[in-house]
DNA sequence: GCATTAACGAAAT
DNA sequence: ATTTCGTTAATGC
């Protein structure tokens, strides 16, 4: 895979959400990144491990999750190409959750030391990574509200719209449909409901003519209804650079 | 392995 | 009283 393709999604994200300068684009293009392939459903970094690199998703989908002693797993966030889900490990070295692939993934590892040097060399890039982790925190706040307060159909609708709005930044939305490669079991783990109930919720959205969900792909049939159901206000994603 | 549905009961609204 | 949800179990893919 050519070097520019490895960085393309990251750069296009930073371009639209942070207004990156051309000098900083060159810095990222020059970053040493070691690329590895991962199969689906494979841990990248585990809870309790000490991380030495940050992981850029070049291609594929990942999730962050925590598993409690009973064995139940809570999915905390879904991650897409161009994101660095474990950026915080640069300062919080011991992982406090798992990072796992959902689909087969191409992952790029950036050494902590080189990333730290980059921070010192380019303050504007450091600020962009700051901003990125703050948005990450904002997304967690929204996720808590979603799982803690919304009824199950709204939870699903909200996760779907958020994922779509993030996929849009990297040009991965195809008209009214986009990828959401989770099984119903995993949707349950993300929403805090059982797989059986996840199935009922999906069925209801289908019957109400709001979305179709089939083999990891969402097709929106009724956008206004979906927005209303999800109670979605995308401000927390902070997708345009500072007003 | 994954999706779907029924049946039942408990809990929430 | 009705809706939402978990559990169990069965069925089909």
Tab-separated table of C-alpha atoms (C1' of nucleotides) in Angstrom:
chain	number	residue	atom	x	y	z
A	1	UNK	CA	0.000	0.000	0.000
A	2	UNK	CA	1.426	3.403	-0.993
A	3	UNK	CA	2.327	5.770	1.802
A	4	UNK	CA	-0.206	8.457	0.857
A	5	UNK	CA	-3.052	5.944	0.951
A	6	UNK	CA	-2.056	5.005	4.494
A	7	UNK	CA	-2.382	8.611	5.650
A	8	UNK	CA	-5.206	9.714	3.361
A	9	UNK	CA	-8.106	9.211	5.765
A	10	UNK	CA	-6.272	10.840	8.689
A	11	UNK	CA	-5.327	13.859	6.606
A	12	UNK	CA	-8.793	14.271	5.137
A	13	UNK	CA	-10.263	14.142	8.641
A	14	UNK	CA	-7.824	16.737	9.966
A	15	UNK	CA	-8.430	18.883	6.913
A	16	UNK	CA	-12.160	19.242	7.411
A	17	UNK	CA	-12.338	19.109	11.195
A	18	UNK	CA	-9.239	21.110	12.090
A	19	UNK	CA	-8.196	22.964	8.937
A	20	UNK	CA	-4.710	21.500	8.766
A	21	UNK	CA	-1.962	23.524	7.043
A	22	UNK	CA	0.056	22.182	4.130
A	23	UNK	CA	3.241	22.198	6.227
A	24	UNK	CA	1.581	19.954	8.760
A	25	UNK	CA	0.284	17.679	6.022
A	26	UNK	CA	3.922	17.246	4.948
A	27	UNK	CA	4.877	16.350	8.529
A	28	UNK	CA	2.261	13.641	8.618
A	29	UNK	CA	3.287	12.368	5.217
A	30	UNK	CA	6.831	12.017	6.538
A	31	UNK	CA	5.800	10.156	9.712
A	32	UNK	CA	7.241	6.678	9.991
A	33	UNK	CA	4.315	4.286	10.274
A	34	UNK	CA	4.608	0.526	10.363
A	35	UNK	CA	1.643	-1.144	8.756
A	36	UNK	CA	0.225	-4.504	9.769
A	37	UNK	CA	-2.801	-6.521	8.769
A	38	UNK	CA	-5.216	-7.796	11.414
A	39	UNK	CA	-7.994	-10.351	11.002
A	40	UNK	CA	-11.536	-9.587	12.177
A	41	UNK	CA	-12.357	-9.950	15.883
A	42	UNK	CA	-8.745	-9.671	17.007
A	43	UNK	CA	-7.417	-7.690	19.973
A	44	UNK	CA	-5.030	-4.893	19.025
A	45	UNK	CA	-4.211	-3.741	22.555
A	46	UNK	CA	-5.697	-5.218	25.681
A	47	UNK	CA	-6.826	-3.746	28.952
A	48	UNK	CA	-3.817	-3.633	31.292
A	49	UNK	CA	-1.179	-3.759	28.581
A	50	UNK	CA	1.497	-1.142	28.210
A	51	UNK	CA	1.279	0.595	24.866
A	52	UNK	CA	4.401	1.706	22.998
A	53	UNK	CA	2.697	2.857	19.821
A	54	UNK	CA	-0.490	4.619	18.786
A	55	UNK	CA	-2.661	2.866	16.291
A	56	UNK	CA	-3.938	4.577	13.146
A	57	UNK	CA	-6.789	2.777	11.443
A	58	UNK	CA	-5.870	2.721	7.775
A	59	UNK	CA	-8.732	0.489	6.735
A	60	UNK	CA	-11.464	-1.438	8.525
A	61	UNK	CA	-13.507	-0.922	11.692
A	62	UNK	CA	-12.486	-1.301	15.354
A	63	UNK	CA	-14.223	-1.016	18.712
A	64	UNK	CA	-13.106	-0.004	22.153
A	65	UNK	CA	-14.687	-1.988	24.964
A	66	UNK	CA	-14.499	-3.075	28.574
A	67	UNK	CA	-15.413	-6.493	29.923
A	68	UNK	CA	-16.654	-6.945	33.492
A	69	UNK	CA	-15.964	-9.974	35.675
A	70	UNK	CA	-19.236	-11.647	34.718
A	71	UNK	CA	-17.942	-11.701	31.150
A	72	UNK	CA	-20.362	-9.085	29.847
A	73	UNK	CA	-18.801	-6.631	27.445
A	74	UNK	CA	-19.696	-3.003	26.916
A	75	UNK	CA	-18.725	-1.514	23.579
A	76	UNK	CA	-17.667	2.072	24.253
A	77	UNK	CA	-17.015	3.411	20.783
A	78	UNK	CA	-16.752	2.428	17.149
A	79	UNK	CA	-13.751	3.546	15.118
A	80	UNK	CA	-13.231	4.056	11.415
A	81	UNK	CA	-10.334	4.676	9.013
A	82	UNK	CA	-8.325	7.818	9.718
A	83	UNK	CA	-8.877	7.683	13.453
A	84	UNK	CA	-6.314	6.970	16.168
A	85	UNK	CA	-8.463	5.339	18.847
A	86	UNK	CA	-5.647	4.914	21.380
A	87	UNK	CA	-4.092	8.358	21.052
A	88	UNK	CA	-4.392	8.780	24.812
A	89	UNK	CA	-1.954	5.923	25.344
A	90	UNK	CA	0.728	8.454	24.417
A	91	UNK	CA	0.290	9.850	27.919
A	92	UNK	CA	-1.708	7.122	29.673
A	93	UNK	CA	0.588	4.218	28.936
A	94	UNK	CA	-1.283	1.393	30.603
A	95	UNK	CA	-4.464	0.574	28.709
A	96	UNK	CA	-7.717	0.868	30.677
A	97	UNK	CA	-9.824	-0.840	28.006
A	98	UNK	CA	-9.522	-3.120	24.984
A	99	UNK	CA	-9.097	-2.125	21.373
A	100	UNK	CA	-10.333	-4.861	19.034
A	101	UNK	CA	-10.839	-5.177	15.302
A	102	UNK	CA	-14.382	-5.671	14.081
A	103	UNK	CA	-13.517	-6.412	10.460
A	104	UNK	CA	-10.194	-7.330	8.873
A	105	UNK	CA	-8.081	-4.206	9.370
A	106	UNK	CA	-5.029	-2.489	8.030
A	107	UNK	CA	-3.471	-0.728	11.006
A	108	UNK	CA	-0.578	1.715	11.097
A	109	UNK	CA	1.514	1.920	14.257
A	110	UNK	CA	3.197	5.166	15.164
A	111	UNK	CA	5.832	4.973	17.859
A	112	UNK	CA	5.183	7.049	20.975
A	113	UNK	CA	8.640	8.585	20.874
A	114	UNK	CA	8.331	9.821	17.289
A	115	UNK	CA	4.838	11.113	18.017
A	116	UNK	CA	6.104	12.982	21.075
A	117	UNK	CA	8.908	14.564	19.058
A	118	UNK	CA	6.367	15.619	16.461
A	119	UNK	CA	4.357	17.320	19.206
A	120	UNK	CA	7.431	19.314	20.208
A	121	UNK	CA	8.303	20.233	16.649
A	122	UNK	CA	4.824	21.273	15.521
A	123	UNK	CA	2.624	22.974	18.096
A	124	UNK	CA	-0.237	23.290	15.641
A	125	UNK	CA	-0.274	19.527	15.153
A	126	UNK	CA	-0.105	19.012	18.909
A	127	UNK	CA	-3.168	21.240	19.223
A	128	UNK	CA	-4.944	19.198	16.586
A	129	UNK	CA	-4.309	15.987	18.515
A	130	UNK	CA	-5.468	17.743	21.694
A	131	UNK	CA	-8.646	18.721	19.911
A	132	UNK	CA	-9.047	15.211	18.639
A	133	UNK	CA	-8.923	13.659	22.101
A	134	UNK	CA	-11.329	16.302	23.423
A	135	UNK	CA	-13.800	15.387	20.705
A	136	UNK	CA	-13.254	11.769	21.658
A	137	UNK	CA	-14.297	12.681	25.208
A	138	UNK	CA	-17.336	14.552	23.890
A	139	UNK	CA	-18.346	11.442	22.011
A	140	UNK	CA	-18.098	9.419	25.210
A	141	UNK	CA	-20.380	11.884	26.989
A	142	UNK	CA	-22.931	11.482	24.239
A	143	UNK	CA	-22.555	7.694	24.410
A	144	UNK	CA	-23.311	7.760	28.161
A	145	UNK	CA	-26.435	9.831	27.598
A	146	UNK	CA	-27.455	7.505	24.807
A	147	UNK	CA	-27.102	4.275	26.747
A	148	UNK	CA	-28.260	5.735	30.062
A	149	UNK	CA	-31.325	7.700	29.043
A	150	UNK	CA	-32.674	7.014	25.584
A	151	UNK	CA	-35.124	4.241	24.732
A	152	UNK	CA	-33.547	1.394	22.783
A	153	UNK	CA	-34.764	2.383	19.281
A	154	UNK	CA	-33.394	5.891	19.796
A	155	UNK	CA	-30.079	4.454	20.997
A	156	UNK	CA	-29.691	2.507	17.798
A	157	UNK	CA	-30.787	5.431	15.631
A	158	UNK	CA	-28.322	7.719	17.377
A	159	UNK	CA	-25.357	5.378	16.974
A	160	UNK	CA	-26.234	4.970	13.316
A	161	UNK	CA	-26.368	8.690	12.618
A	162	UNK	CA	-23.181	9.440	14.503
A	163	UNK	CA	-21.332	6.762	12.580
A	164	UNK	CA	-22.681	8.123	9.321
A	165	UNK	CA	-21.639	11.684	10.082
A	166	UNK	CA	-18.119	10.525	10.883
A	167	UNK	CA	-17.942	8.337	7.777
A	168	UNK	CA	-18.980	11.362	5.745
A	169	UNK	CA	-15.704	13.136	6.595
A	170	UNK	CA	-13.731	10.391	4.904
A	171	UNK	CA	-16.138	10.117	2.004
A	172	UNK	CA	-17.446	6.705	3.004
A	173	UNK	CA	-21.177	7.395	2.747
A	174	UNK	CA	-22.761	6.118	-0.426
A	175	UNK	CA	-25.965	8.096	-0.893
A	176	UNK	CA	-28.371	6.856	1.757
A	177	UNK	CA	-26.308	3.875	2.819
A	178	UNK	CA	-23.131	3.242	4.752
A	179	UNK	CA	-21.211	0.464	6.450
A	180	UNK	CA	-21.904	-0.535	10.031
A	181	UNK	CA	-20.279	-3.945	10.321
A	182	UNK	CA	-21.647	-5.071	13.690
A	183	UNK	CA	-23.494	-8.281	14.406
A	184	UNK	CA	-26.716	-8.008	16.376
A	185	UNK	CA	-24.841	-9.382	19.367
A	186	UNK	CA	-22.351	-6.495	19.054
A	187	UNK	CA	-25.133	-3.953	18.562
A	188	UNK	CA	-26.553	-5.237	21.829
A	189	UNK	CA	-23.176	-4.771	23.511
A	190	UNK	CA	-22.993	-1.220	22.205
A	191	UNK	CA	-26.515	-0.288	23.289
A	192	UNK	CA	-26.632	-2.149	26.602
A	193	UNK	CA	-29.365	-4.562	25.529
A	194	UNK	CA	-29.438	-8.269	24.708
A	195	UNK	CA	-28.981	-9.533	21.159
A	196	UNK	CA	-32.609	-10.698	21.135
A	197	UNK	CA	-33.791	-7.243	21.990
A	198	UNK	CA	-31.415	-5.703	19.468
A	199	UNK	CA	-33.123	-7.878	16.900
A	200	UNK	CA	-36.540	-6.606	17.979
A	201	UNK	CA	-35.378	-2.999	17.771
A	202	UNK	CA	-33.925	-3.476	14.286
A	203	UNK	CA	-37.145	-5.145	13.219
A	204	UNK	CA	-39.158	-2.225	14.501
A	205	UNK	CA	-37.058	0.366	12.639
A	206	UNK	CA	-37.469	-1.726	9.523
A	207	UNK	CA	-41.228	-2.064	9.933
A	208	UNK	CA	-41.584	1.648	10.564
A	209	UNK	CA	-39.817	2.272	7.269
A	210	UNK	CA	-36.990	4.217	8.923
A	211	UNK	CA	-33.887	2.166	8.100
A	212	UNK	CA	-32.916	-1.118	6.560
A	213	UNK	CA	-30.057	-3.008	8.199
A	214	UNK	CA	-28.610	-5.954	6.399
A	215	UNK	CA	-25.224	-7.674	6.557
A	216	UNK	CA	-23.425	-4.791	8.170
A	217	UNK	CA	-24.903	-2.064	5.985
A	218	UNK	CA	-27.415	0.593	6.939
A	219	UNK	CA	-29.744	2.123	4.392
A	220	UNK	CA	-31.720	5.141	5.512
A	221	UNK	CA	-35.268	5.099	4.209
A	222	UNK	CA	-36.760	8.028	6.104
A	223	UNK	CA	-34.211	10.632	7.113
A	224	UNK	CA	-36.542	13.003	9.012
A	225	UNK	CA	-38.020	10.164	11.060
A	226	UNK	CA	-34.548	8.836	11.826
A	227	UNK	CA	-33.329	12.231	13.015
A	228	UNK	CA	-36.364	12.729	15.189
A	229	UNK	CA	-36.136	9.269	16.694
A	230	UNK	CA	-32.426	9.661	17.441
A	231	UNK	CA	-32.836	13.107	18.985
A	232	UNK	CA	-29.603	13.866	17.176
A	233	UNK	CA	-27.715	17.122	17.567
A	234	UNK	CA	-24.311	16.783	15.960
A	235	UNK	CA	-22.667	19.712	17.745
A	236	UNK	CA	-20.775	17.383	20.059
A	237	UNK	CA	-18.826	16.029	17.086
A	238	UNK	CA	-17.265	19.474	16.551
A	239	UNK	CA	-16.713	18.749	12.901
A	240	UNK	CA	-16.008	22.284	11.799
A	241	UNK	CA	-12.917	24.085	13.100
A	242	UNK	CA	-13.839	26.546	15.879
A	243	UNK	CA	-16.349	29.339	15.597
B	1	DG	C1'	-21.392	-18.963	13.491
B	2	DC	C1'	-25.584	-15.474	12.961
B	3	DA	C1'	-30.526	-13.881	12.514
B	4	DT	C1'	-35.140	-14.538	13.767
B	5	DT	C1'	-39.119	-15.475	16.411
B	6	DA	C1'	-42.224	-17.280	20.132
B	7	DA	C1'	-43.452	-17.695	24.747
B	8	DC	C1'	-43.257	-16.195	29.308
B	9	DG	C1'	-42.561	-13.253	33.103
B	10	DA	C1'	-40.642	-9.180	35.355
B	11	DA	C1'	-40.027	-4.446	35.499
B	12	DA	C1'	-40.831	0.092	33.993
B	13	DT	C1'	-43.905	3.705	32.401
C	1	DA	C1'	-52.871	-1.281	31.624
C	2	DT	C1'	-49.457	-1.145	28.288
C	3	DT	C1'	-44.860	-1.210	26.806
C	4	DT	C1'	-40.215	-2.565	27.273
C	5	DC	C1'	-36.947	-5.910	28.131
C	6	DG	C1'	-34.400	-10.378	29.560
C	7	DT	C1'	-34.364	-15.318	29.399
C	8	DT	C1'	-34.857	-19.553	27.201
C	9	DA	C1'	-35.438	-22.211	23.491
C	10	DA	C1'	-36.473	-23.433	18.919
C	11	DT	C1'	-35.770	-22.737	13.873
C	12	DG	C1'	-33.577	-21.506	9.699
C	13	DC	C1'	-29.601	-19.672	7.388
